[in-house]
Short mmCIF file of C-alpha atoms in Angstrom, two decimals:
data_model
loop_
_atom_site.label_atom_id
_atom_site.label_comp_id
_atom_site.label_asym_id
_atom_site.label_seq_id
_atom_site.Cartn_x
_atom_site.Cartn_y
_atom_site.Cartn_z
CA UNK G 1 20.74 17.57 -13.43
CA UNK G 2 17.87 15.58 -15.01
CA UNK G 3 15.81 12.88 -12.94
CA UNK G 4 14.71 9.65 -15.21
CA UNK G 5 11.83 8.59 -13.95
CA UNK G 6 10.29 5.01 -15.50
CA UNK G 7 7.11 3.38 -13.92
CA UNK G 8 6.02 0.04 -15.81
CA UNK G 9 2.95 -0.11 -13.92
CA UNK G 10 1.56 3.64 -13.92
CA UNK G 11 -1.19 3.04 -11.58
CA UNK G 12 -2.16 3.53 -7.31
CA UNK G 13 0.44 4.04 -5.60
CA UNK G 14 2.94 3.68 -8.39
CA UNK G 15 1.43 6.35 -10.48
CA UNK G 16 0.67 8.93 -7.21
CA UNK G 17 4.52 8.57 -5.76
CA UNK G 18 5.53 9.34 -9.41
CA UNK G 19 3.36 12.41 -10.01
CA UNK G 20 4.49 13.47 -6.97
CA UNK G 21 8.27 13.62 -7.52
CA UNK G 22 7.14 14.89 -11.30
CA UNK G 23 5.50 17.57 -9.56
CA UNK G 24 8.44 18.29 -7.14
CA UNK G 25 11.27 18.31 -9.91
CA UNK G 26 9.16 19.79 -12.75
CA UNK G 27 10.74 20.49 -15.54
CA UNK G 28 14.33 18.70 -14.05
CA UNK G 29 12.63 14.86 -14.97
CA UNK G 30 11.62 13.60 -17.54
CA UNK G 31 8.58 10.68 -16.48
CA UNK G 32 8.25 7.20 -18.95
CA UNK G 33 5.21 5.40 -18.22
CA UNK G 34 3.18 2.19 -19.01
CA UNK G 35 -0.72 1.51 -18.14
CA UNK G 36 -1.56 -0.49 -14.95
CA UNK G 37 -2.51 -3.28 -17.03
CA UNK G 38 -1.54 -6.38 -17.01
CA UNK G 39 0.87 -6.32 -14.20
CA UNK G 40 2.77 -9.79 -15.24
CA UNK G 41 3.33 -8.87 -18.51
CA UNK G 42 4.56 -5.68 -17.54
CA UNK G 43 7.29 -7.42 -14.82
CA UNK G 44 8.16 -9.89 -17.90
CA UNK G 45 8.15 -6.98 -21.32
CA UNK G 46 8.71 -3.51 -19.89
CA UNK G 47 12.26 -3.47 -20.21
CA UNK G 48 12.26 -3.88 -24.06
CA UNK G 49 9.70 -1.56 -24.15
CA UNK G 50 11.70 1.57 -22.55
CA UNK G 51 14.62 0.52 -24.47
CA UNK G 52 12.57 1.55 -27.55
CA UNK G 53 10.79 4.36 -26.22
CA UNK G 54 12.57 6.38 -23.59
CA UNK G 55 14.19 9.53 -25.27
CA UNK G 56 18.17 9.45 -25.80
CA UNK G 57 19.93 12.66 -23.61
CA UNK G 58 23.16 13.70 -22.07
CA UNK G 59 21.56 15.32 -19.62
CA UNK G 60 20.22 12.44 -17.31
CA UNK G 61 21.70 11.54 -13.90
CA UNK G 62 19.64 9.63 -11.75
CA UNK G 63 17.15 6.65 -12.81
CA UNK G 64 14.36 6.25 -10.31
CA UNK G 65 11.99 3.26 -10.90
CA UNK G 66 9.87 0.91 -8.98
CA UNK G 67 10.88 -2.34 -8.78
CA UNK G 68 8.00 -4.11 -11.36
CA UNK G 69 11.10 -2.47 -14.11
CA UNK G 70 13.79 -5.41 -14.34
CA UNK G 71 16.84 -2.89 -14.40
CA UNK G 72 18.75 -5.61 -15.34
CA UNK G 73 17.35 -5.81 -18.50
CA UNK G 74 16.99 -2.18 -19.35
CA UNK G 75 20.47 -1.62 -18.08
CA UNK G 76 22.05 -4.00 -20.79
CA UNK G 77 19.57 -2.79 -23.89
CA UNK G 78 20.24 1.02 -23.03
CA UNK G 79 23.97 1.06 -21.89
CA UNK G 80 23.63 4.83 -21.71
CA UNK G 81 21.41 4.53 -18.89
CA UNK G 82 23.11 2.02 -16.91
CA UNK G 83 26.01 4.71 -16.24
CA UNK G 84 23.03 6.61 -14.68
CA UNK G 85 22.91 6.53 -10.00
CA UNK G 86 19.80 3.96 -10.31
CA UNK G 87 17.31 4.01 -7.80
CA UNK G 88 15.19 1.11 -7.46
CA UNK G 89 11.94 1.12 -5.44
CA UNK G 90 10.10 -1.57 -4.07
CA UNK G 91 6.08 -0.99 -3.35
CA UNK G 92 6.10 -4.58 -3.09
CA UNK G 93 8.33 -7.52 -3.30
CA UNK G 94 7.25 -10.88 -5.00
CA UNK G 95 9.51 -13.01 -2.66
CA UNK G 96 7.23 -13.42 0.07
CA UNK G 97 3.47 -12.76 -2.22
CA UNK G 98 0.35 -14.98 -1.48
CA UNK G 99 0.30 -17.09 -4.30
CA UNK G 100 -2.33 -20.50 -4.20
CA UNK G 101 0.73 -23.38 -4.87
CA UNK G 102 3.94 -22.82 -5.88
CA UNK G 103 4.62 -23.18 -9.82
CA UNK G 104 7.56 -22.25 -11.82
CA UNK G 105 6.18 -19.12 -13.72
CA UNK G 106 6.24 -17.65 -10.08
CA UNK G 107 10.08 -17.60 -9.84
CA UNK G 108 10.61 -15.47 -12.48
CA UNK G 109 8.98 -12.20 -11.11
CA UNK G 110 10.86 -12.68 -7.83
CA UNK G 111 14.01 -13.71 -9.46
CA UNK G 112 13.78 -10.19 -11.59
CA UNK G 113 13.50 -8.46 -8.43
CA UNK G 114 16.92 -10.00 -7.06
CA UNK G 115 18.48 -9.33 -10.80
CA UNK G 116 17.57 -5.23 -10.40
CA UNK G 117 18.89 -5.02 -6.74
CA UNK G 118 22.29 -6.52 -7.92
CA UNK G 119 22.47 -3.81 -10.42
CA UNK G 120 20.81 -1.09 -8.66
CA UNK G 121 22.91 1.77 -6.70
CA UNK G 122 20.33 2.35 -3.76
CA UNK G 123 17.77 -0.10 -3.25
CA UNK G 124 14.42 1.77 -0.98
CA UNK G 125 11.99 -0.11 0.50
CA UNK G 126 8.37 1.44 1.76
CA UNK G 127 8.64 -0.25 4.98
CA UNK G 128 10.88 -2.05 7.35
CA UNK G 129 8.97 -5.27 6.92
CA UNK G 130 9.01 -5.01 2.66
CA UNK G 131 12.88 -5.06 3.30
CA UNK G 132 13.37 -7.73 5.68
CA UNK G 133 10.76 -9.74 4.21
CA UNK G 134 12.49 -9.74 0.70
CA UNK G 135 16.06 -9.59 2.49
CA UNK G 136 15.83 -12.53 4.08
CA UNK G 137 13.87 -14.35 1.84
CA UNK G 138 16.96 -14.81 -0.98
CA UNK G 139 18.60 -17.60 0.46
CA UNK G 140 15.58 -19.44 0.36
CA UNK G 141 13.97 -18.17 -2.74
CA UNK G 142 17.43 -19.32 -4.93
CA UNK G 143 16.69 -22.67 -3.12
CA UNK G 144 14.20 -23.12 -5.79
CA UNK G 145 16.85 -23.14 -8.57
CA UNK G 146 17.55 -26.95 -8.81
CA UNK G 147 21.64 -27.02 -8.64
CA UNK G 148 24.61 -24.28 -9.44
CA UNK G 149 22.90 -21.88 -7.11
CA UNK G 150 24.13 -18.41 -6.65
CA UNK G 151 25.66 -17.50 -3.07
CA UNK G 152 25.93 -14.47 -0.61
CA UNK G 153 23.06 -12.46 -2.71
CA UNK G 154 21.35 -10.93 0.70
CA UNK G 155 24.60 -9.75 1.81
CA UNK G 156 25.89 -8.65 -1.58
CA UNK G 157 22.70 -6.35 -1.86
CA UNK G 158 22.00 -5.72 2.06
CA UNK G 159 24.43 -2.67 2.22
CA UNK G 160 22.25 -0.84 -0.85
CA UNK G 161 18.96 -0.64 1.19
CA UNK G 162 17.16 1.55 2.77
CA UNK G 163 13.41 2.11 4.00
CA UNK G 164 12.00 5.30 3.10
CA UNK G 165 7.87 5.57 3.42
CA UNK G 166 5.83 6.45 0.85
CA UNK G 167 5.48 10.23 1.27
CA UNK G 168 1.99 11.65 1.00
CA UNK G 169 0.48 15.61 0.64
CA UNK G 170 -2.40 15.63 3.51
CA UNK G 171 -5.27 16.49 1.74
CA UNK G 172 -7.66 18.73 3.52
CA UNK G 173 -10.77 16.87 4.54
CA UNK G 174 -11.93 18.79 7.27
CA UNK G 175 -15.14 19.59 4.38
CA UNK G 176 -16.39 16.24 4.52
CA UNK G 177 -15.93 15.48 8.19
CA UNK G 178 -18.92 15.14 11.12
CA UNK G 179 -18.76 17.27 13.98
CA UNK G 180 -17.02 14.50 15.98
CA UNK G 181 -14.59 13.68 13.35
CA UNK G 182 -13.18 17.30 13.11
CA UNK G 183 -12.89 18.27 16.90
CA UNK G 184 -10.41 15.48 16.93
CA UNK G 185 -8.66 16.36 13.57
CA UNK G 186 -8.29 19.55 15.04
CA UNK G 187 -6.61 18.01 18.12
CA UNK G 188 -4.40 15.35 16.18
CA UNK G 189 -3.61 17.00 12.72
CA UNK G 190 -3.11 21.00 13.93
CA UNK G 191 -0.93 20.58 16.40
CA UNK G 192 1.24 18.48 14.32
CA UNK G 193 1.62 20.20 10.84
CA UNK G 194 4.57 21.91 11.04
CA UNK G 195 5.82 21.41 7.68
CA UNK G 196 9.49 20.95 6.99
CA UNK G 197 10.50 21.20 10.03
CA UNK G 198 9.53 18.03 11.20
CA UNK G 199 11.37 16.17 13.27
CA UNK G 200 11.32 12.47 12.75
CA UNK G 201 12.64 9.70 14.96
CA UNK G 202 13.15 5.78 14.79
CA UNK G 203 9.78 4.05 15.77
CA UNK G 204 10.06 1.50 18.42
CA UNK G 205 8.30 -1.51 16.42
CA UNK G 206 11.33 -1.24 14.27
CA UNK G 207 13.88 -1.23 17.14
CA UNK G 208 11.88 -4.88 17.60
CA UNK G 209 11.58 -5.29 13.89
CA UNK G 210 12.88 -8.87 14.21
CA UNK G 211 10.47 -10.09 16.72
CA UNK G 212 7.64 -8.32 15.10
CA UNK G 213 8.56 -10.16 11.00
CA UNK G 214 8.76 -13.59 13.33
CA UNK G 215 4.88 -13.11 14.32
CA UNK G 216 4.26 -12.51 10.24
CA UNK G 217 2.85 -15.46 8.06
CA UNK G 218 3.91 -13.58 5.07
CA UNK G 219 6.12 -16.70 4.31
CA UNK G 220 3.77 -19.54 5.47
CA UNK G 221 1.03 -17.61 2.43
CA UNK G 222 4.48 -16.88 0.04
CA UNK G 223 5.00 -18.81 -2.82
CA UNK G 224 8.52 -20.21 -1.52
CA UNK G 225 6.59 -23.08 0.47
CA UNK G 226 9.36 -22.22 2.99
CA UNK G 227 9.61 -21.14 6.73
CA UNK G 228 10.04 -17.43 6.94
CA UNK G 229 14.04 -17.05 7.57
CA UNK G 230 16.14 -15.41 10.63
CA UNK G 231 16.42 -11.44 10.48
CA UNK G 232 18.91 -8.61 11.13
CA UNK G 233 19.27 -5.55 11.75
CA UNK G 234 20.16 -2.94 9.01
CA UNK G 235 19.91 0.76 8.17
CA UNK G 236 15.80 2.32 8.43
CA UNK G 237 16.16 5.58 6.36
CA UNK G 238 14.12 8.40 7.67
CA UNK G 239 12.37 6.12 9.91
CA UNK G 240 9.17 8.44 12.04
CA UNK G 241 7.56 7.98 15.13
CA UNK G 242 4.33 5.70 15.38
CA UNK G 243 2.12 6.76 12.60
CA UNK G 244 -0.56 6.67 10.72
CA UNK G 245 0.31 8.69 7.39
CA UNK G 246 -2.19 8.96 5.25
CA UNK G 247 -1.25 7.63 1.57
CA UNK G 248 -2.92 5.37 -0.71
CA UNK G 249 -2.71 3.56 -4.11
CA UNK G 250 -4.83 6.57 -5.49
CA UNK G 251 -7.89 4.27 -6.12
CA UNK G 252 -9.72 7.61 -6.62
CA UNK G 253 -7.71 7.84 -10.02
CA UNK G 254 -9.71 6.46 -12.51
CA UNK G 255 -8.30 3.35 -13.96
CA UNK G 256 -8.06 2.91 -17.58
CA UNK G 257 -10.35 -0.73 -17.23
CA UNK G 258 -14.07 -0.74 -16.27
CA UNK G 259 -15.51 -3.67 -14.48
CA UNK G 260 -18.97 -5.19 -14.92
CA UNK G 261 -19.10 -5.92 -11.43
CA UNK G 262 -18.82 -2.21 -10.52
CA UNK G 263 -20.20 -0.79 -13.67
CA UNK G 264 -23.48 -2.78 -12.35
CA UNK G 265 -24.15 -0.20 -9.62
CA UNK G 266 -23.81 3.28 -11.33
CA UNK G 267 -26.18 4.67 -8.93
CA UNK G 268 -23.49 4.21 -6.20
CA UNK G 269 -20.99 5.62 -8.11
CA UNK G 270 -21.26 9.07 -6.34
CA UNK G 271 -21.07 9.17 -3.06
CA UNK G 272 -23.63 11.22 -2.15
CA UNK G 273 -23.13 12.58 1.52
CA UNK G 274 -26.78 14.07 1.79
CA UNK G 275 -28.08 10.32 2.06
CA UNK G 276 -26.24 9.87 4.93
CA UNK G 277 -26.53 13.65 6.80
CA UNK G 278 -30.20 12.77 6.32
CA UNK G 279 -32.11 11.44 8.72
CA UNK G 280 -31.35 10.05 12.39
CA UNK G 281 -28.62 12.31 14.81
CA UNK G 282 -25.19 10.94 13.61
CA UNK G 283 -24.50 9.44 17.26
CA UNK G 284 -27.62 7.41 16.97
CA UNK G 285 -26.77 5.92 13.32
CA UNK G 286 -25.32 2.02 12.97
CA UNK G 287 -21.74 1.75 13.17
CA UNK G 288 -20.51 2.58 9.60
CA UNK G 289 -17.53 -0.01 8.03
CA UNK G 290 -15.07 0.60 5.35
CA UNK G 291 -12.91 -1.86 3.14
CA UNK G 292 -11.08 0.24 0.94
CA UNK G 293 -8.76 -2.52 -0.57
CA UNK G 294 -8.54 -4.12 -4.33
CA UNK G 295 -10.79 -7.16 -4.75
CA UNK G 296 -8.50 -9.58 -5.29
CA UNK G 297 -7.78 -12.70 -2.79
CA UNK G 298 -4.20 -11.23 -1.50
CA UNK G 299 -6.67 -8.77 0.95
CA UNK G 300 -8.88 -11.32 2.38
CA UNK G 301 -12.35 -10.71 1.28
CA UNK G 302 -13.16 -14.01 2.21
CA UNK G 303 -12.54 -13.67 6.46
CA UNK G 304 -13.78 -9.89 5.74
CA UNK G 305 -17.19 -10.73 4.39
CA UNK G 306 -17.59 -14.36 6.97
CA UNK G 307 -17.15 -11.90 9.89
CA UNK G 308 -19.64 -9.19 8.25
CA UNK G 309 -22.25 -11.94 7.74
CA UNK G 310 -22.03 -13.39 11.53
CA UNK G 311 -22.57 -9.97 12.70
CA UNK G 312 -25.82 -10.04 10.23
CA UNK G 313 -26.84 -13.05 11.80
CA UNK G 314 -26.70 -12.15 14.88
CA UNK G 315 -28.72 -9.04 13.66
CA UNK G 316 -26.69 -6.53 15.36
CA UNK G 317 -26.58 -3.07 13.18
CA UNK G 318 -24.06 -1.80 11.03
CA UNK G 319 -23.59 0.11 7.85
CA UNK G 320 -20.40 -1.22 5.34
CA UNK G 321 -19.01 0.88 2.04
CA UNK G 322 -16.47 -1.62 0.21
CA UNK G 323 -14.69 0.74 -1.93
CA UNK G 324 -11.58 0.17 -3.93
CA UNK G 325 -10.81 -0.99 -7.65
CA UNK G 326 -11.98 -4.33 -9.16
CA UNK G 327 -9.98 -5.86 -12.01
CA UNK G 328 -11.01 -8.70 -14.50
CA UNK G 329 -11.09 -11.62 -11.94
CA UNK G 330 -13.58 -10.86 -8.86
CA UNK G 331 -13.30 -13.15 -6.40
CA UNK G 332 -16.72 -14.96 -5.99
CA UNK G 333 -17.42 -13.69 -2.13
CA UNK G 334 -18.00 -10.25 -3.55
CA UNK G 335 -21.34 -10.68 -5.33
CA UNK G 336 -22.60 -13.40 -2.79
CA UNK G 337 -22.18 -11.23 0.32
CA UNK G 338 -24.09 -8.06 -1.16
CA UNK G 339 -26.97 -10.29 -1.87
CA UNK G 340 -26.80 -11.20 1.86
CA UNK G 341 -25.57 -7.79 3.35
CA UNK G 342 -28.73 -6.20 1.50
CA UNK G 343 -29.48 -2.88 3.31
CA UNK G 344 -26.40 -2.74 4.86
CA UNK G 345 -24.60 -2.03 2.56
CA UNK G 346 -23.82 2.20 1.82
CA UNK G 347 -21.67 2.02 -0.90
CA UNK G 348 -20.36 -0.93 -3.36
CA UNK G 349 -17.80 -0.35 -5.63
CA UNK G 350 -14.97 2.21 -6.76
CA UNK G 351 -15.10 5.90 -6.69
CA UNK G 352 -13.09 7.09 -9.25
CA UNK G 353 -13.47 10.79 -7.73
CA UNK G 354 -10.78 11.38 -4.63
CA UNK G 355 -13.63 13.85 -3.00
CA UNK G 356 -15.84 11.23 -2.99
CA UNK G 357 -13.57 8.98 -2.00
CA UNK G 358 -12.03 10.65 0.85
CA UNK G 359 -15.73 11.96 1.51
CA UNK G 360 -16.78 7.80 2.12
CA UNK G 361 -13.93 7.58 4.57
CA UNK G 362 -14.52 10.98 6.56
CA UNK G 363 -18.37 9.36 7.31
CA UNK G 364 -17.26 6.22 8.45
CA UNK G 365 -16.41 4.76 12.03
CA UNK G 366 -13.98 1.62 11.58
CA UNK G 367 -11.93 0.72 8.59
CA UNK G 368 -10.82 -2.74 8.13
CA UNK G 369 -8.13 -4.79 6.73
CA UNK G 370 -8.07 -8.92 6.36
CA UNK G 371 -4.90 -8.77 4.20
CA UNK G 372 -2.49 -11.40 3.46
CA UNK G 373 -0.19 -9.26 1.46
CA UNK G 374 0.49 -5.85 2.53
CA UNK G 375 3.99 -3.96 3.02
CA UNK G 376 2.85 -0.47 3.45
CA UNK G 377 -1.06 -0.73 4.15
CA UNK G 378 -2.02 2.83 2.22
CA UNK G 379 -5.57 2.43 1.99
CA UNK G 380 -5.64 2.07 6.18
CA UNK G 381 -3.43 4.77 7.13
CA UNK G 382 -5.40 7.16 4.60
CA UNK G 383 -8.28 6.33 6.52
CA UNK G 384 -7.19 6.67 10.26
CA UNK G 385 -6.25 10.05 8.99
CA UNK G 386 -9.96 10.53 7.35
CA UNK G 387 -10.80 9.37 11.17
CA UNK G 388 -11.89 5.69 11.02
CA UNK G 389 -10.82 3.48 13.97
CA UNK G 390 -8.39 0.94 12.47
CA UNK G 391 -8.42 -2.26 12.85
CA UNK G 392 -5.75 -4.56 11.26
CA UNK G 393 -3.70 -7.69 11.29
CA UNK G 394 -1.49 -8.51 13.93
CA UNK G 395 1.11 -9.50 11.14
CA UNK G 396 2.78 -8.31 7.96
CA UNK G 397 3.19 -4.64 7.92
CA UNK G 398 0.93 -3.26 10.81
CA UNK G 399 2.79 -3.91 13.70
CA UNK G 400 5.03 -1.44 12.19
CA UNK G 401 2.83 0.99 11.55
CA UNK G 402 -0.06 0.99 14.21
CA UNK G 403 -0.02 0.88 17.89
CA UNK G 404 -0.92 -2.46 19.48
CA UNK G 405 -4.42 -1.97 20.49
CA UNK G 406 -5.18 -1.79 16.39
CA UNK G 407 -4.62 -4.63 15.94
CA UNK G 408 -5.97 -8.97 16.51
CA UNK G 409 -4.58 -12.21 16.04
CA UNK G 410 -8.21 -14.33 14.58
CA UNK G 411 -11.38 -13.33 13.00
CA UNK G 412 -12.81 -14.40 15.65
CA UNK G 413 -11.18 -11.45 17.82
CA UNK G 414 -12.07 -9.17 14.78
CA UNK G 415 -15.48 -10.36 14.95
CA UNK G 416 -15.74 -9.58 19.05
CA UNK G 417 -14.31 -6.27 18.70
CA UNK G 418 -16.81 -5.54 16.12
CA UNK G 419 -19.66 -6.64 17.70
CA UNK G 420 -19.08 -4.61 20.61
CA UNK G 421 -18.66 -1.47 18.26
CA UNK G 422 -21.66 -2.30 16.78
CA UNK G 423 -23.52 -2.70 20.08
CA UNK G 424 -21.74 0.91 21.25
CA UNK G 425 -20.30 2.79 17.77
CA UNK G 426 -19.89 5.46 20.48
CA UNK G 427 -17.19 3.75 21.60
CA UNK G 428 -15.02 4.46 18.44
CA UNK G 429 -16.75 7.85 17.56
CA UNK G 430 -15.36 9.08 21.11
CA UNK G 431 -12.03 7.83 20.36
CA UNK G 432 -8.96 9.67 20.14
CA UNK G 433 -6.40 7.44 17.64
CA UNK G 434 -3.26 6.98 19.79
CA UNK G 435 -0.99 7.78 16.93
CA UNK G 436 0.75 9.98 14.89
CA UNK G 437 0.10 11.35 11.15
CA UNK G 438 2.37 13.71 10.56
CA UNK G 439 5.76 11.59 9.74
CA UNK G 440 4.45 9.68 6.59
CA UNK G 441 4.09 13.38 4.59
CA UNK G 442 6.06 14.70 1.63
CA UNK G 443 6.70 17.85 4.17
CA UNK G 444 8.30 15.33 6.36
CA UNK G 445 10.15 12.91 3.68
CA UNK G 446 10.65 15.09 1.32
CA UNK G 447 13.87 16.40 1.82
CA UNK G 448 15.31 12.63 2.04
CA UNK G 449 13.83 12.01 -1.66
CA UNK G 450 15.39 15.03 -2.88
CA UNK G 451 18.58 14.13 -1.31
CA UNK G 452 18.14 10.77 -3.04
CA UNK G 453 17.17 11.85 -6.49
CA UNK G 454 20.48 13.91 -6.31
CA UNK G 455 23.76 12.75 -7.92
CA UNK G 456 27.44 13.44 -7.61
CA UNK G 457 28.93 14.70 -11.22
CA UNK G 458 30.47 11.48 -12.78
CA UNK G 459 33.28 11.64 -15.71
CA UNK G 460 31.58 9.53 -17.45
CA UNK G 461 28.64 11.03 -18.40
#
């Protein structure tokens, strides 16, 4: 049995869940990329561009792509392949993104999404929320269309999905951790790895799942201009208990585009732990803050940075490390607050290397997200397990993933809790993280990918 596996946008966590499976089924898959360039022309062109390039064989079964791929299209220019089991994969869904106004161009992207479900066999979805929050959104989305609107779309492809989390290999940071840091990975992480054989159960934010996507203003930011809609209840695939996996987009890849903003600061494009041993006791050192997100406007730079420069004000002491990649628009905020941030800041910019990246996490204290778009949150759970003290949203995907005492409402409740870390870091360097890591890993999901990626013989192939 051969695996097709097609990524139009081979980057983060696109490119690190396919190398994984790659890895996995070796030579039983045969992997058809494009660069993470680009992304709209990707969602608009890619189709005509595997029709060209992916290699004719009897031998495939199963097509496994992420949902930037409209199957639709593909499907029709490469008939061969539409006899395939097709497995669609959703990182992200378009139906509920941030946009600034709604505008026709918009549609489209969303629209393809709904096109590749309908043709799709199994339909997975990274979290609970990225489902209902594109399930429920159809009805309104096809509102758009002026007149002869299609009906019954939600439940026509409800019965195809699934939520199955991005599965992740623990890397083994125990190297770059402080003292502190490792007595408690010792605590949390040993006891826990126990490979295979774990045992995963349904968490209880998903048992609430509809009360918890009614407190989300993913629709209110979307770019339907509508009122999120009513939810239900469906099948959660592999579903573990409170966690804090650690996966994320592989930022430490190195991206095929450079940056000016980044390449600015080559001196900070190590991270060099022996600045940061040196010195002071680590117990006595300013609280240490981590943004490890793209710089784009969907993760709230804006309410990050305003809450980083009241704490300046107030001239309470912190260090801050904004990692993660830049692409060819930076939002403005970014250059303005490092002017004002000055010595606070550790580290600026993206660190190609994943040591050095998972070394920037293991030294710091809280990790932070202001996101307005987020349906798996890799960058955070990679750093709880690196350590950091999260501290996210109470909306979108986090109520799924992280216990309740991660997470606040305003930046004004981001900005008290961080004041009083800053006042007391001991506070969070004492602190045990209340949940789990162990049920976001490839030891723990693997078995349910393989057991997707497998297909029953069909006569007509």
């Amino acid at each position: 049995m051969c695996v097709l596996l097609i990524e139009a946008f081979y980057g983060g966590s696109h490119k690190q869940l396919m190398d994984l499976l790659q890895e996995e089924l070796q030579e039983d898959c045969v992997l058809c990329t494009l660069p993470a360039k680009k992304w709209h022309w990707r969602a608009r062109t890619a189709a005509l561009y595997f029709m060209q390039t992916v290699p004719i064989s009897p031998n495939y079964r199963i097509l496994f792509a992420s949902s930037v791929l409209n199957l639709a299209e593909l499907t029709a220019l490469r008939p061969d392949l539409g006899k395939l089991k097709k497995v669609l994969y959703f990182h992200e869904n378009q139906l509920v993104y941030p946009v600034q106004k709604c505008q026709e161009r918009d549609f489209q992207y969303g629209y393809n999404q709904i096109l590749s479900c309908l043709v799709a066999d199994v339909v997975v979805f990274n979290s609970a929320f990225n489902m209902e929050s594109f399930l429920t959104s159809i009805g309104k989305f096809m509102k758009l269309i002026p007149d002869h609107r299609p009906k019954d779309l939600e439940e026509i492809i409800r019965p195809k999905c699934q939520v199955l989390y991005f599965p992740v290999r623990f890397p083994d940071v125990s190297r770059f951790m402080p003292e502190h840091k490792l007595a408690h990975f010792k605590k949390v992480i040993g006891a826990k790895r126990s490979g295979d054989a774990y045992q995963t159960v349904v968490l209880p934010g998903q048992q609430k799942c509809r009360a918890l996507m009614k407190t989300s203003n993913a629709a209110s930011k979307s770019g339907l201009c509508e009122a999120q809609p009513r939810l239900h209840t469906t099948q959660h695939e592999g579903l573990p208990s409170p966690l804090i996996a650690v996966a994320r987009l592989n930022e430490s890849e190195a991206s095929e585009s450079t940056n000016p903003c980044q390449e600015e600061d080559k001196q900070h494009l190590t991270f060099n732990l022996s600045n940061i041993l040196s010195g002071q006791d680590y117990q006595q050192r300013p609280l240490h803050i981590v943004w490890p997100h793209r710089w784009e406007h969907d993760k709230g730079p804006e309410t990050f940075f305003e809450v980083l420069l009241k704490l300046k004000e107030k001239d309470l002491p912190f260090h801050v490390s904004i990692l993660g990649e830049a692409f060819s628009e930076i939002p403005d905020i970014f250059s303005e607050a490092k002017k004002v941030l000055g010595s606070s800041v550790l580290h600026w910019g993206f660190l190609p290397r994943k040591d050095d990246y998972f070394q920037a996490l293991c030294m710091a204290d809280v990790v932070i997200s202001t996101a307005k778009h987020e349906f798996f949150g890799v960058a955070m759970v990679e750093a709880v397990y690196c350590g950091c003290y999260p501290l996210c949203p109470k909306a979108l995907v986090y109520p799924e993933i992280f216990p309740a005492e991660y997470l606040y409402s305003t930046p004004e409740q981001l900005f008290k809790r961080l004041q009083n870390f800053c006042k007391r870091p001991d506070i969070v360097r004492k602190h045990l993280y209340k949940g789990e890591t162990a049920g976001f890993s490839w030891a723990a999901l693997g078995s349910k990918f393989r057991s997707l990626l497998t297909a029953e013989p069909r006569e007509d192939l």
